[in-house]
Amino acid sequence: HDYILYVTADDTKHCGSSSGGTVLAYASMCRRDSNDRPVMGYANFCPTEIDASPNKYKQQYKTAKHEIAHALGFTDDSWARMRNEDGSRRTTVQNKQLYTCADNSKQEIIAPSSSTIARETKRGKNVHLVVTERVKKVAQAYYNCSSTNGAELEDQVGGGCLGSHWEERTMFDELMSPLADHHYAGNRVSKFTLALFEDTGWYKANYSFAEPLKFGKNAGCDFLNKKCVDPSTGKALSVPKSTFCSSINDPNSCI
């Protein structure tokens, strides 16, 4: 049950300091055991971006948690490796195949089973959902939408294929959304992430540590399935109240 995490503070090319980047940290898993469970990973913190000011601590702490979660297996490289409770593979076909990714590019990957990741059309685009048992149950309860099959992954994948984050549009305040947002709720470790880790078959979650989310809570199925601004009327979704921009002409409108 051991896990080894190597932590460094090197100004590497991934830090982006030479090109004016603002990467605080990055992490990855680097070894798995015979059941595909991550057993070794690393996290690097970019020295030029570390700020010891007290008012910067909380955001940097959340970034560290976010990156360590990737090193523990919250990554699209894990989706086809996930296990059932009896230790068997959720995805039985482990051969690479040409697959249409979240951003509609094509890559050769081991495609996860449809009981792990499902491809659906929402808001006029193709999306990938984590549809494992616990994640689906959490999503249905949180959004108050019994018809949703799971929780959406980010489609702006940045070189990946299926997405290694929760979708920002539907889970704005979750720790594993793509952006470290300075907003009213902060990025929080919710039941969504704990359920996903448990559904990997490699971990047992303690849900008493789950932090509550606010964005989209009890918003219903329209929040998940319809565009923020109705293209036919130019009006924003009314639920949740004051969540979206007021009209299609708003320069900050979402899609």
PDB file of C-alpha atoms in Angstrom:
ATOM      1  CA  HIS A   1       0.000   0.000   0.000  1.00  0.00           C
ATOM      2  CA  ASP A   2       3.037   2.301  -0.207  1.00  0.00           C
ATOM      3  CA  TYR A   3       3.326   5.254  -2.553  1.00  0.00           C
ATOM      4  CA  ILE A   4       6.550   7.158  -3.152  1.00  0.00           C
ATOM      5  CA  LEU A   5       6.374  10.814  -4.194  1.00  0.00           C
ATOM      6  CA  TYR A   6       9.510  12.617  -5.322  1.00  0.00           C
ATOM      7  CA  VAL A   7       9.294  16.379  -4.757  1.00  0.00           C
ATOM      8  CA  THR A   8      11.721  18.756  -6.466  1.00  0.00           C
ATOM      9  CA  ALA A   9      12.084  22.501  -7.006  1.00  0.00           C
ATOM     10  CA  ASP A  10      13.951  22.805 -10.300  1.00  0.00           C
ATOM     11  CA  ASP A  11      13.618  25.519 -12.920  1.00  0.00           C
ATOM     12  CA  THR A  12      12.993  23.134 -15.818  1.00  0.00           C
ATOM     13  CA  LYS A  13      11.831  23.814 -19.362  1.00  0.00           C
ATOM     14  CA  HIS A  14       8.282  22.912 -18.285  1.00  0.00           C
ATOM     15  CA  CYS A  15       8.292  25.839 -15.861  1.00  0.00           C
ATOM     16  CA  GLY A  16       8.250  28.214 -18.803  1.00  0.00           C
ATOM     17  CA  SER A  17      10.313  30.943 -17.162  1.00  0.00           C
ATOM     18  CA  SER A  18      12.417  31.323 -20.285  1.00  0.00           C
ATOM     19  CA  SER A  19       9.301  32.140 -22.296  1.00  0.00           C
ATOM     20  CA  GLY A  20       7.481  34.172 -19.669  1.00  0.00           C
ATOM     21  CA  GLY A  21       5.259  31.328 -18.479  1.00  0.00           C
ATOM     22  CA  THR A  22       3.580  31.162 -15.078  1.00  0.00           C
ATOM     23  CA  VAL A  23       3.615  27.448 -14.247  1.00  0.00           C
ATOM     24  CA  LEU A  24       3.803  27.011 -10.486  1.00  0.00           C
ATOM     25  CA  ALA A  25       4.034  23.220 -10.412  1.00  0.00           C
ATOM     26  CA  TYR A  26       3.521  20.066 -12.423  1.00  0.00           C
ATOM     27  CA  ALA A  27       3.371  16.397 -11.499  1.00  0.00           C
ATOM     28  CA  SER A  28       2.998  12.966 -12.968  1.00  0.00           C
ATOM     29  CA  MET A  29       2.776   9.297 -12.110  1.00  0.00           C
ATOM     30  CA  CYS A  30       5.885   7.370 -13.131  1.00  0.00           C
ATOM     31  CA  ARG A  31       5.366   3.749 -12.059  1.00  0.00           C
ATOM     32  CA  ARG A  32       2.438   1.359 -11.558  1.00  0.00           C
ATOM     33  CA  ASP A  33       2.188  -2.028  -9.867  1.00  0.00           C
ATOM     34  CA  SER A  34       0.865  -5.262 -11.384  1.00  0.00           C
ATOM     35  CA  ASN A  35      -2.729  -4.036 -10.843  1.00  0.00           C
ATOM     36  CA  ASP A  36      -1.961  -0.726 -12.595  1.00  0.00           C
ATOM     37  CA  ARG A  37      -2.165   1.190  -9.329  1.00  0.00           C
ATOM     38  CA  PRO A  38       0.228   4.181  -9.220  1.00  0.00           C
ATOM     39  CA  VAL A  39       3.026   3.479  -6.744  1.00  0.00           C
ATOM     40  CA  MET A  40       5.512   6.217  -7.618  1.00  0.00           C
ATOM     41  CA  GLY A  41       5.207   9.794  -8.824  1.00  0.00           C
ATOM     42  CA  TYR A  42       6.887  13.171  -8.787  1.00  0.00           C
ATOM     43  CA  ALA A  43       5.945  16.792  -8.308  1.00  0.00           C
ATOM     44  CA  ASN A  44       8.140  19.706  -9.329  1.00  0.00           C
ATOM     45  CA  PHE A  45       7.621  23.236  -8.027  1.00  0.00           C
ATOM     46  CA  CYS A  46       9.034  26.016 -10.207  1.00  0.00           C
ATOM     47  CA  PRO A  47      11.283  28.199  -8.025  1.00  0.00           C
ATOM     48  CA  THR A  48      10.603  31.414  -9.936  1.00  0.00           C
ATOM     49  CA  GLU A  49       6.862  31.122  -9.256  1.00  0.00           C
ATOM     50  CA  ILE A  50       6.927  30.140  -5.577  1.00  0.00           C
ATOM     51  CA  ASP A  51       5.763  33.042  -3.410  1.00  0.00           C
ATOM     52  CA  ALA A  52       6.267  32.896   0.371  1.00  0.00           C
ATOM     53  CA  SER A  53       3.781  35.722   1.022  1.00  0.00           C
ATOM     54  CA  PRO A  54       1.077  34.656   3.495  1.00  0.00           C
ATOM     55  CA  ASN A  55      -1.704  35.755   1.137  1.00  0.00           C
ATOM     56  CA  LYS A  56      -0.366  33.439  -1.584  1.00  0.00           C
ATOM     57  CA  TYR A  57      -0.127  30.327   0.580  1.00  0.00           C
ATOM     58  CA  LYS A  58      -3.687  29.053   0.170  1.00  0.00           C
ATOM     59  CA  GLN A  59      -3.654  29.153  -3.627  1.00  0.00           C
ATOM     60  CA  GLN A  60      -0.242  27.494  -3.823  1.00  0.00           C
ATOM     61  CA  TYR A  61      -1.374  24.822  -1.369  1.00  0.00           C
ATOM     62  CA  LYS A  62      -4.398  24.071  -3.574  1.00  0.00           C
ATOM     63  CA  THR A  63      -2.142  23.874  -6.623  1.00  0.00           C
ATOM     64  CA  ALA A  64       0.065  21.366  -4.800  1.00  0.00           C
ATOM     65  CA  LYS A  65      -2.975  19.198  -3.983  1.00  0.00           C
ATOM     66  CA  HIS A  66      -4.163  19.402  -7.584  1.00  0.00           C
ATOM     67  CA  GLU A  67      -0.804  18.256  -8.960  1.00  0.00           C
ATOM     68  CA  ILE A  68      -0.380  15.465  -6.418  1.00  0.00           C
ATOM     69  CA  ALA A  69      -3.834  14.167  -7.407  1.00  0.00           C
ATOM     70  CA  HIS A  70      -2.527  13.834 -10.968  1.00  0.00           C
ATOM     71  CA  ALA A  71       0.479  11.901  -9.648  1.00  0.00           C
ATOM     72  CA  LEU A  72      -1.924   9.591  -7.761  1.00  0.00           C
ATOM     73  CA  GLY A  73      -3.662   8.694 -11.006  1.00  0.00           C
ATOM     74  CA  PHE A  74      -6.154  11.453 -11.877  1.00  0.00           C
ATOM     75  CA  THR A  75      -5.097  11.416 -15.522  1.00  0.00           C
ATOM     76  CA  ASP A  76      -6.469  10.138 -18.800  1.00  0.00           C
ATOM     77  CA  ASP A  77      -3.712   7.554 -18.858  1.00  0.00           C
ATOM     78  CA  SER A  78      -5.579   5.866 -15.981  1.00  0.00           C
ATOM     79  CA  TRP A  79      -9.074   5.593 -17.431  1.00  0.00           C
ATOM     80  CA  ALA A  80      -8.428   2.393 -19.405  1.00  0.00           C
ATOM     81  CA  ARG A  81      -6.471   0.889 -16.500  1.00  0.00           C
ATOM     82  CA  MET A  82      -9.180   1.205 -13.848  1.00  0.00           C
ATOM     83  CA  ARG A  83     -10.262  -1.889 -11.942  1.00  0.00           C
ATOM     84  CA  ASN A  84     -13.459  -3.420 -10.676  1.00  0.00           C
ATOM     85  CA  GLU A  85     -13.817  -4.139  -6.972  1.00  0.00           C
ATOM     86  CA  ASP A  86     -12.691  -7.732  -7.528  1.00  0.00           C
ATOM     87  CA  GLY A  87      -9.469  -6.501  -9.160  1.00  0.00           C
ATOM     88  CA  SER A  88     -10.443  -7.353 -12.733  1.00  0.00           C
ATOM     89  CA  ARG A  89      -9.987  -4.779 -15.483  1.00  0.00           C
ATOM     90  CA  ARG A  90     -12.933  -2.518 -16.294  1.00  0.00           C
ATOM     91  CA  THR A  91     -11.521  -2.301 -19.834  1.00  0.00           C
ATOM     92  CA  THR A  92     -10.838  -5.808 -21.125  1.00  0.00           C
ATOM     93  CA  VAL A  93      -9.516  -4.811 -24.563  1.00  0.00           C
ATOM     94  CA  GLN A  94      -6.024  -3.428 -23.974  1.00  0.00           C
ATOM     95  CA  ASN A  95      -4.996  -2.954 -27.608  1.00  0.00           C
ATOM     96  CA  LYS A  96      -4.444   0.554 -28.946  1.00  0.00           C
ATOM     97  CA  GLN A  97      -6.918   1.806 -31.514  1.00  0.00           C
ATOM     98  CA  LEU A  98      -7.501   5.029 -33.445  1.00  0.00           C
ATOM     99  CA  TYR A  99      -9.832   7.100 -31.307  1.00  0.00           C
ATOM    100  CA  THR A 100     -11.535  10.481 -31.737  1.00  0.00           C
ATOM    101  CA  CYS A 101     -10.401  12.572 -28.778  1.00  0.00           C
ATOM    102  CA  ALA A 102     -12.248  15.226 -26.807  1.00  0.00           C
ATOM    103  CA  ASP A 103     -10.968  17.999 -29.095  1.00  0.00           C
ATOM    104  CA  ASN A 104     -11.908  15.923 -32.184  1.00  0.00           C
ATOM    105  CA  SER A 105      -8.296  15.107 -33.023  1.00  0.00           C
ATOM    106  CA  LYS A 106      -7.447  11.432 -33.510  1.00  0.00           C
ATOM    107  CA  GLN A 107      -4.925   9.449 -31.481  1.00  0.00           C
ATOM    108  CA  GLU A 108      -4.039   5.806 -31.029  1.00  0.00           C
ATOM    109  CA  ILE A 109      -4.946   4.979 -27.445  1.00  0.00           C
ATOM    110  CA  ILE A 110      -6.278   2.142 -25.339  1.00  0.00           C
ATOM    111  CA  ALA A 111      -9.927   3.208 -25.364  1.00  0.00           C
ATOM    112  CA  PRO A 112     -11.660   2.840 -21.973  1.00  0.00           C
ATOM    113  CA  SER A 113     -14.762   0.682 -21.746  1.00  0.00           C
ATOM    114  CA  SER A 114     -18.104   2.422 -22.254  1.00  0.00           C
ATOM    115  CA  SER A 115     -18.903   1.610 -18.615  1.00  0.00           C
ATOM    116  CA  THR A 116     -15.941   3.775 -17.593  1.00  0.00           C
ATOM    117  CA  ILE A 117     -15.909   6.666 -20.078  1.00  0.00           C
ATOM    118  CA  ALA A 118     -18.878   7.482 -22.313  1.00  0.00           C
ATOM    119  CA  ARG A 119     -18.889   9.791 -25.323  1.00  0.00           C
ATOM    120  CA  GLU A 120     -22.043  11.928 -25.592  1.00  0.00           C
ATOM    121  CA  THR A 121     -23.248  15.110 -27.271  1.00  0.00           C
ATOM    122  CA  LYS A 122     -24.009  18.001 -24.937  1.00  0.00           C
ATOM    123  CA  ARG A 123     -24.443  21.701 -25.635  1.00  0.00           C
ATOM    124  CA  GLY A 124     -23.784  21.107 -29.315  1.00  0.00           C
ATOM    125  CA  LYS A 125     -20.437  19.359 -28.900  1.00  0.00           C
ATOM    126  CA  ASN A 126     -18.993  15.956 -28.122  1.00  0.00           C
ATOM    127  CA  VAL A 127     -18.035  15.388 -24.494  1.00  0.00           C
ATOM    128  CA  HIS A 128     -16.601  12.548 -22.422  1.00  0.00           C
ATOM    129  CA  LEU A 129     -18.237  11.557 -19.148  1.00  0.00           C
ATOM    130  CA  VAL A 130     -16.883   9.468 -16.307  1.00  0.00           C
ATOM    131  CA  VAL A 131     -19.789   7.040 -15.905  1.00  0.00           C
ATOM    132  CA  THR A 132     -18.471   4.772 -13.158  1.00  0.00           C
ATOM    133  CA  GLU A 133     -20.919   3.798 -10.443  1.00  0.00           C
ATOM    134  CA  ARG A 134     -19.935   6.151  -7.622  1.00  0.00           C
ATOM    135  CA  VAL A 135     -19.230   9.141  -9.858  1.00  0.00           C
ATOM    136  CA  LYS A 136     -22.604   8.743 -11.595  1.00  0.00           C
ATOM    137  CA  LYS A 137     -24.415   8.616  -8.251  1.00  0.00           C
ATOM    138  CA  VAL A 138     -22.621  11.746  -7.003  1.00  0.00           C
ATOM    139  CA  ALA A 139     -23.399  13.631 -10.230  1.00  0.00           C
ATOM    140  CA  GLN A 140     -27.093  12.750 -10.198  1.00  0.00           C
ATOM    141  CA  ALA A 141     -27.465  13.888  -6.587  1.00  0.00           C
ATOM    142  CA  TYR A 142     -25.355  17.039  -6.893  1.00  0.00           C
ATOM    143  CA  TYR A 143     -26.976  18.434 -10.033  1.00  0.00           C
ATOM    144  CA  ASN A 144     -30.431  17.067  -9.147  1.00  0.00           C
ATOM    145  CA  CYS A 145     -30.533  15.401 -12.552  1.00  0.00           C
ATOM    146  CA  SER A 146     -31.439  11.718 -12.470  1.00  0.00           C
ATOM    147  CA  SER A 147     -30.867  11.307 -16.214  1.00  0.00           C
ATOM    148  CA  THR A 148     -27.205  12.283 -16.257  1.00  0.00           C
ATOM    149  CA  ASN A 149     -24.905   9.332 -16.818  1.00  0.00           C
ATOM    150  CA  GLY A 150     -21.912  10.777 -15.004  1.00  0.00           C
ATOM    151  CA  ALA A 151     -19.539  13.723 -14.621  1.00  0.00           C
ATOM    152  CA  GLU A 152     -18.039  15.561 -17.569  1.00  0.00           C
ATOM    153  CA  LEU A 153     -14.329  15.709 -18.340  1.00  0.00           C
ATOM    154  CA  GLU A 154     -12.623  18.793 -19.770  1.00  0.00           C
ATOM    155  CA  ASP A 155     -12.592  18.871 -23.563  1.00  0.00           C
ATOM    156  CA  GLN A 156      -9.698  21.326 -23.924  1.00  0.00           C
ATOM    157  CA  VAL A 157      -7.174  18.558 -23.402  1.00  0.00           C
ATOM    158  CA  GLY A 158      -3.845  20.187 -24.302  1.00  0.00           C
ATOM    159  CA  GLY A 159      -2.184  17.238 -25.998  1.00  0.00           C
ATOM    160  CA  GLY A 160      -4.086  14.520 -24.154  1.00  0.00           C
ATOM    161  CA  CYS A 161      -7.082  12.697 -25.544  1.00  0.00           C
ATOM    162  CA  LEU A 162      -9.859  12.027 -23.041  1.00  0.00           C
ATOM    163  CA  GLY A 163      -9.151  14.769 -20.533  1.00  0.00           C
ATOM    164  CA  SER A 164      -7.351  14.735 -17.180  1.00  0.00           C
ATOM    165  CA  HIS A 165      -9.577  17.310 -15.443  1.00  0.00           C
ATOM    166  CA  TRP A 166     -13.219  17.848 -14.617  1.00  0.00           C
ATOM    167  CA  GLU A 167     -14.996  20.137 -17.070  1.00  0.00           C
ATOM    168  CA  GLU A 168     -14.648  23.784 -15.983  1.00  0.00           C
ATOM    169  CA  ARG A 169     -18.094  24.625 -17.375  1.00  0.00           C
ATOM    170  CA  THR A 170     -19.886  22.157 -15.092  1.00  0.00           C
ATOM    171  CA  MET A 171     -17.504  21.921 -12.100  1.00  0.00           C
ATOM    172  CA  PHE A 172     -15.972  25.384 -11.811  1.00  0.00           C
ATOM    173  CA  ASP A 173     -15.077  25.170  -8.110  1.00  0.00           C
ATOM    174  CA  GLU A 174     -13.702  21.596  -7.946  1.00  0.00           C
ATOM    175  CA  LEU A 175     -10.024  21.050  -7.192  1.00  0.00           C
ATOM    176  CA  MET A 176      -9.522  19.007 -10.354  1.00  0.00           C
ATOM    177  CA  SER A 177     -11.032  21.499 -12.775  1.00  0.00           C
ATOM    178  CA  PRO A 178      -8.311  22.844 -15.112  1.00  0.00           C
ATOM    179  CA  LEU A 179      -7.955  26.334 -13.657  1.00  0.00           C
ATOM    180  CA  ALA A 180      -6.868  27.462 -10.210  1.00  0.00           C
ATOM    181  CA  ASP A 181      -9.637  30.010  -9.789  1.00  0.00           C
ATOM    182  CA  HIS A 182      -9.741  32.851  -7.301  1.00  0.00           C
ATOM    183  CA  HIS A 183     -13.489  32.733  -6.743  1.00  0.00           C
ATOM    184  CA  TYR A 184     -16.048  32.618  -3.977  1.00  0.00           C
ATOM    185  CA  ALA A 185     -15.778  28.912  -3.239  1.00  0.00           C
ATOM    186  CA  GLY A 186     -12.187  28.123  -4.074  1.00  0.00           C
ATOM    187  CA  ASN A 187     -11.086  24.891  -5.683  1.00  0.00           C
ATOM    188  CA  ARG A 188     -12.270  22.115  -3.372  1.00  0.00           C
ATOM    189  CA  VAL A 189     -11.797  18.369  -3.013  1.00  0.00           C
ATOM    190  CA  SER A 190     -15.373  17.216  -3.477  1.00  0.00           C
ATOM    191  CA  LYS A 191     -17.212  13.908  -3.537  1.00  0.00           C
ATOM    192  CA  PHE A 192     -16.694  13.852  -7.310  1.00  0.00           C
ATOM    193  CA  THR A 193     -12.928  13.444  -7.025  1.00  0.00           C
ATOM    194  CA  LEU A 194     -13.120  11.079  -4.060  1.00  0.00           C
ATOM    195  CA  ALA A 195     -15.663   8.926  -5.914  1.00  0.00           C
ATOM    196  CA  LEU A 196     -13.461   8.805  -8.993  1.00  0.00           C
ATOM    197  CA  PHE A 197     -10.437   7.729  -6.975  1.00  0.00           C
ATOM    198  CA  GLU A 198     -12.489   4.979  -5.352  1.00  0.00           C
ATOM    199  CA  ASP A 199     -13.912   3.896  -8.706  1.00  0.00           C
ATOM    200  CA  THR A 200     -10.373   3.390 -10.023  1.00  0.00           C
ATOM    201  CA  GLY A 201     -10.278   0.275  -7.830  1.00  0.00           C
ATOM    202  CA  TRP A 202      -6.999   1.416  -6.268  1.00  0.00           C
ATOM    203  CA  TYR A 203      -8.207   3.531  -3.342  1.00  0.00           C
ATOM    204  CA  LYS A 204     -10.773   3.669  -0.563  1.00  0.00           C
ATOM    205  CA  ALA A 205     -12.234   7.146  -0.067  1.00  0.00           C
ATOM    206  CA  ASN A 206     -13.112   8.801   3.239  1.00  0.00           C
ATOM    207  CA  TYR A 207     -16.032  11.011   2.266  1.00  0.00           C
ATOM    208  CA  SER A 208     -15.994  12.847   5.589  1.00  0.00           C
ATOM    209  CA  PHE A 209     -13.141  14.876   4.091  1.00  0.00           C
ATOM    210  CA  ALA A 210     -15.191  15.953   1.059  1.00  0.00           C
ATOM    211  CA  GLU A 211     -15.635  19.705   0.741  1.00  0.00           C
ATOM    212  CA  PRO A 212     -18.951  21.144  -0.498  1.00  0.00           C
ATOM    213  CA  LEU A 213     -19.250  22.686  -3.938  1.00  0.00           C
ATOM    214  CA  LYS A 214     -21.616  25.512  -4.911  1.00  0.00           C
ATOM    215  CA  PHE A 215     -21.395  25.927  -8.661  1.00  0.00           C
ATOM    216  CA  GLY A 216     -24.306  24.190 -10.398  1.00  0.00           C
ATOM    217  CA  LYS A 217     -25.619  22.547  -7.237  1.00  0.00           C
ATOM    218  CA  ASN A 218     -29.240  21.398  -7.728  1.00  0.00           C
ATOM    219  CA  ALA A 219     -29.275  23.239 -11.062  1.00  0.00           C
ATOM    220  CA  GLY A 220     -31.054  20.450 -12.918  1.00  0.00           C
ATOM    221  CA  CYS A 221     -30.455  18.782 -16.254  1.00  0.00           C
ATOM    222  CA  ASP A 222     -30.687  21.973 -18.326  1.00  0.00           C
ATOM    223  CA  PHE A 223     -27.527  23.227 -16.651  1.00  0.00           C
ATOM    224  CA  LEU A 224     -25.661  20.213 -18.024  1.00  0.00           C
ATOM    225  CA  ASN A 225     -27.355  19.838 -21.397  1.00  0.00           C
ATOM    226  CA  LYS A 226     -28.157  23.336 -22.634  1.00  0.00           C
ATOM    227  CA  LYS A 227     -25.886  26.204 -23.643  1.00  0.00           C
ATOM    228  CA  CYS A 228     -25.316  29.023 -21.160  1.00  0.00           C
ATOM    229  CA  VAL A 229     -26.919  31.403 -23.660  1.00  0.00           C
ATOM    230  CA  ASP A 230     -29.766  30.093 -25.820  1.00  0.00           C
ATOM    231  CA  PRO A 231     -28.657  30.835 -29.403  1.00  0.00           C
ATOM    232  CA  SER A 232     -32.282  31.170 -30.577  1.00  0.00           C
ATOM    233  CA  THR A 233     -33.355  33.729 -27.959  1.00  0.00           C
ATOM    234  CA  GLY A 234     -30.049  35.295 -26.927  1.00  0.00           C
ATOM    235  CA  LYS A 235     -30.985  34.825 -23.273  1.00  0.00           C
ATOM    236  CA  ALA A 236     -28.960  33.099 -20.570  1.00  0.00           C
ATOM    237  CA  LEU A 237     -30.102  30.110 -18.548  1.00  0.00           C
ATOM    238  CA  SER A 238     -32.053  31.345 -15.548  1.00  0.00           C
ATOM    239  CA  VAL A 239     -30.889  28.523 -13.256  1.00  0.00           C
ATOM    240  CA  PRO A 240     -28.629  28.834 -11.362  1.00  0.00           C
ATOM    241  CA  LYS A 241     -29.525  32.490 -10.907  1.00  0.00           C
ATOM    242  CA  SER A 242     -26.840  34.997 -11.922  1.00  0.00           C
ATOM    243  CA  THR A 243     -24.454  32.216 -12.985  1.00  0.00           C
ATOM    244  CA  PHE A 244     -24.164  33.131 -16.639  1.00  0.00           C
ATOM    245  CA  CYS A 245     -23.885  36.314 -18.663  1.00  0.00           C
ATOM    246  CA  SER A 246     -27.092  38.130 -19.497  1.00  0.00           C
ATOM    247  CA  SER A 247     -27.138  37.930 -23.289  1.00  0.00           C
ATOM    248  CA  ILE A 248     -25.501  36.415 -26.328  1.00  0.00           C
ATOM    249  CA  ASN A 249     -23.936  39.809 -27.107  1.00  0.00           C
ATOM    250  CA  ASP A 250     -22.018  39.870 -23.839  1.00  0.00           C
ATOM    251  CA  PRO A 251     -18.279  39.723 -24.740  1.00  0.00           C
ATOM    252  CA  ASN A 252     -17.745  37.431 -21.743  1.00  0.00           C
ATOM    253  CA  SER A 253     -20.468  34.993 -22.765  1.00  0.00           C
ATOM    254  CA  CYS A 254     -19.767  31.288 -22.596  1.00  0.00           C
ATOM    255  CA  ILE A 255     -20.690  28.550 -25.029  1.00  0.00           C
TER     256      ILE A 255
END
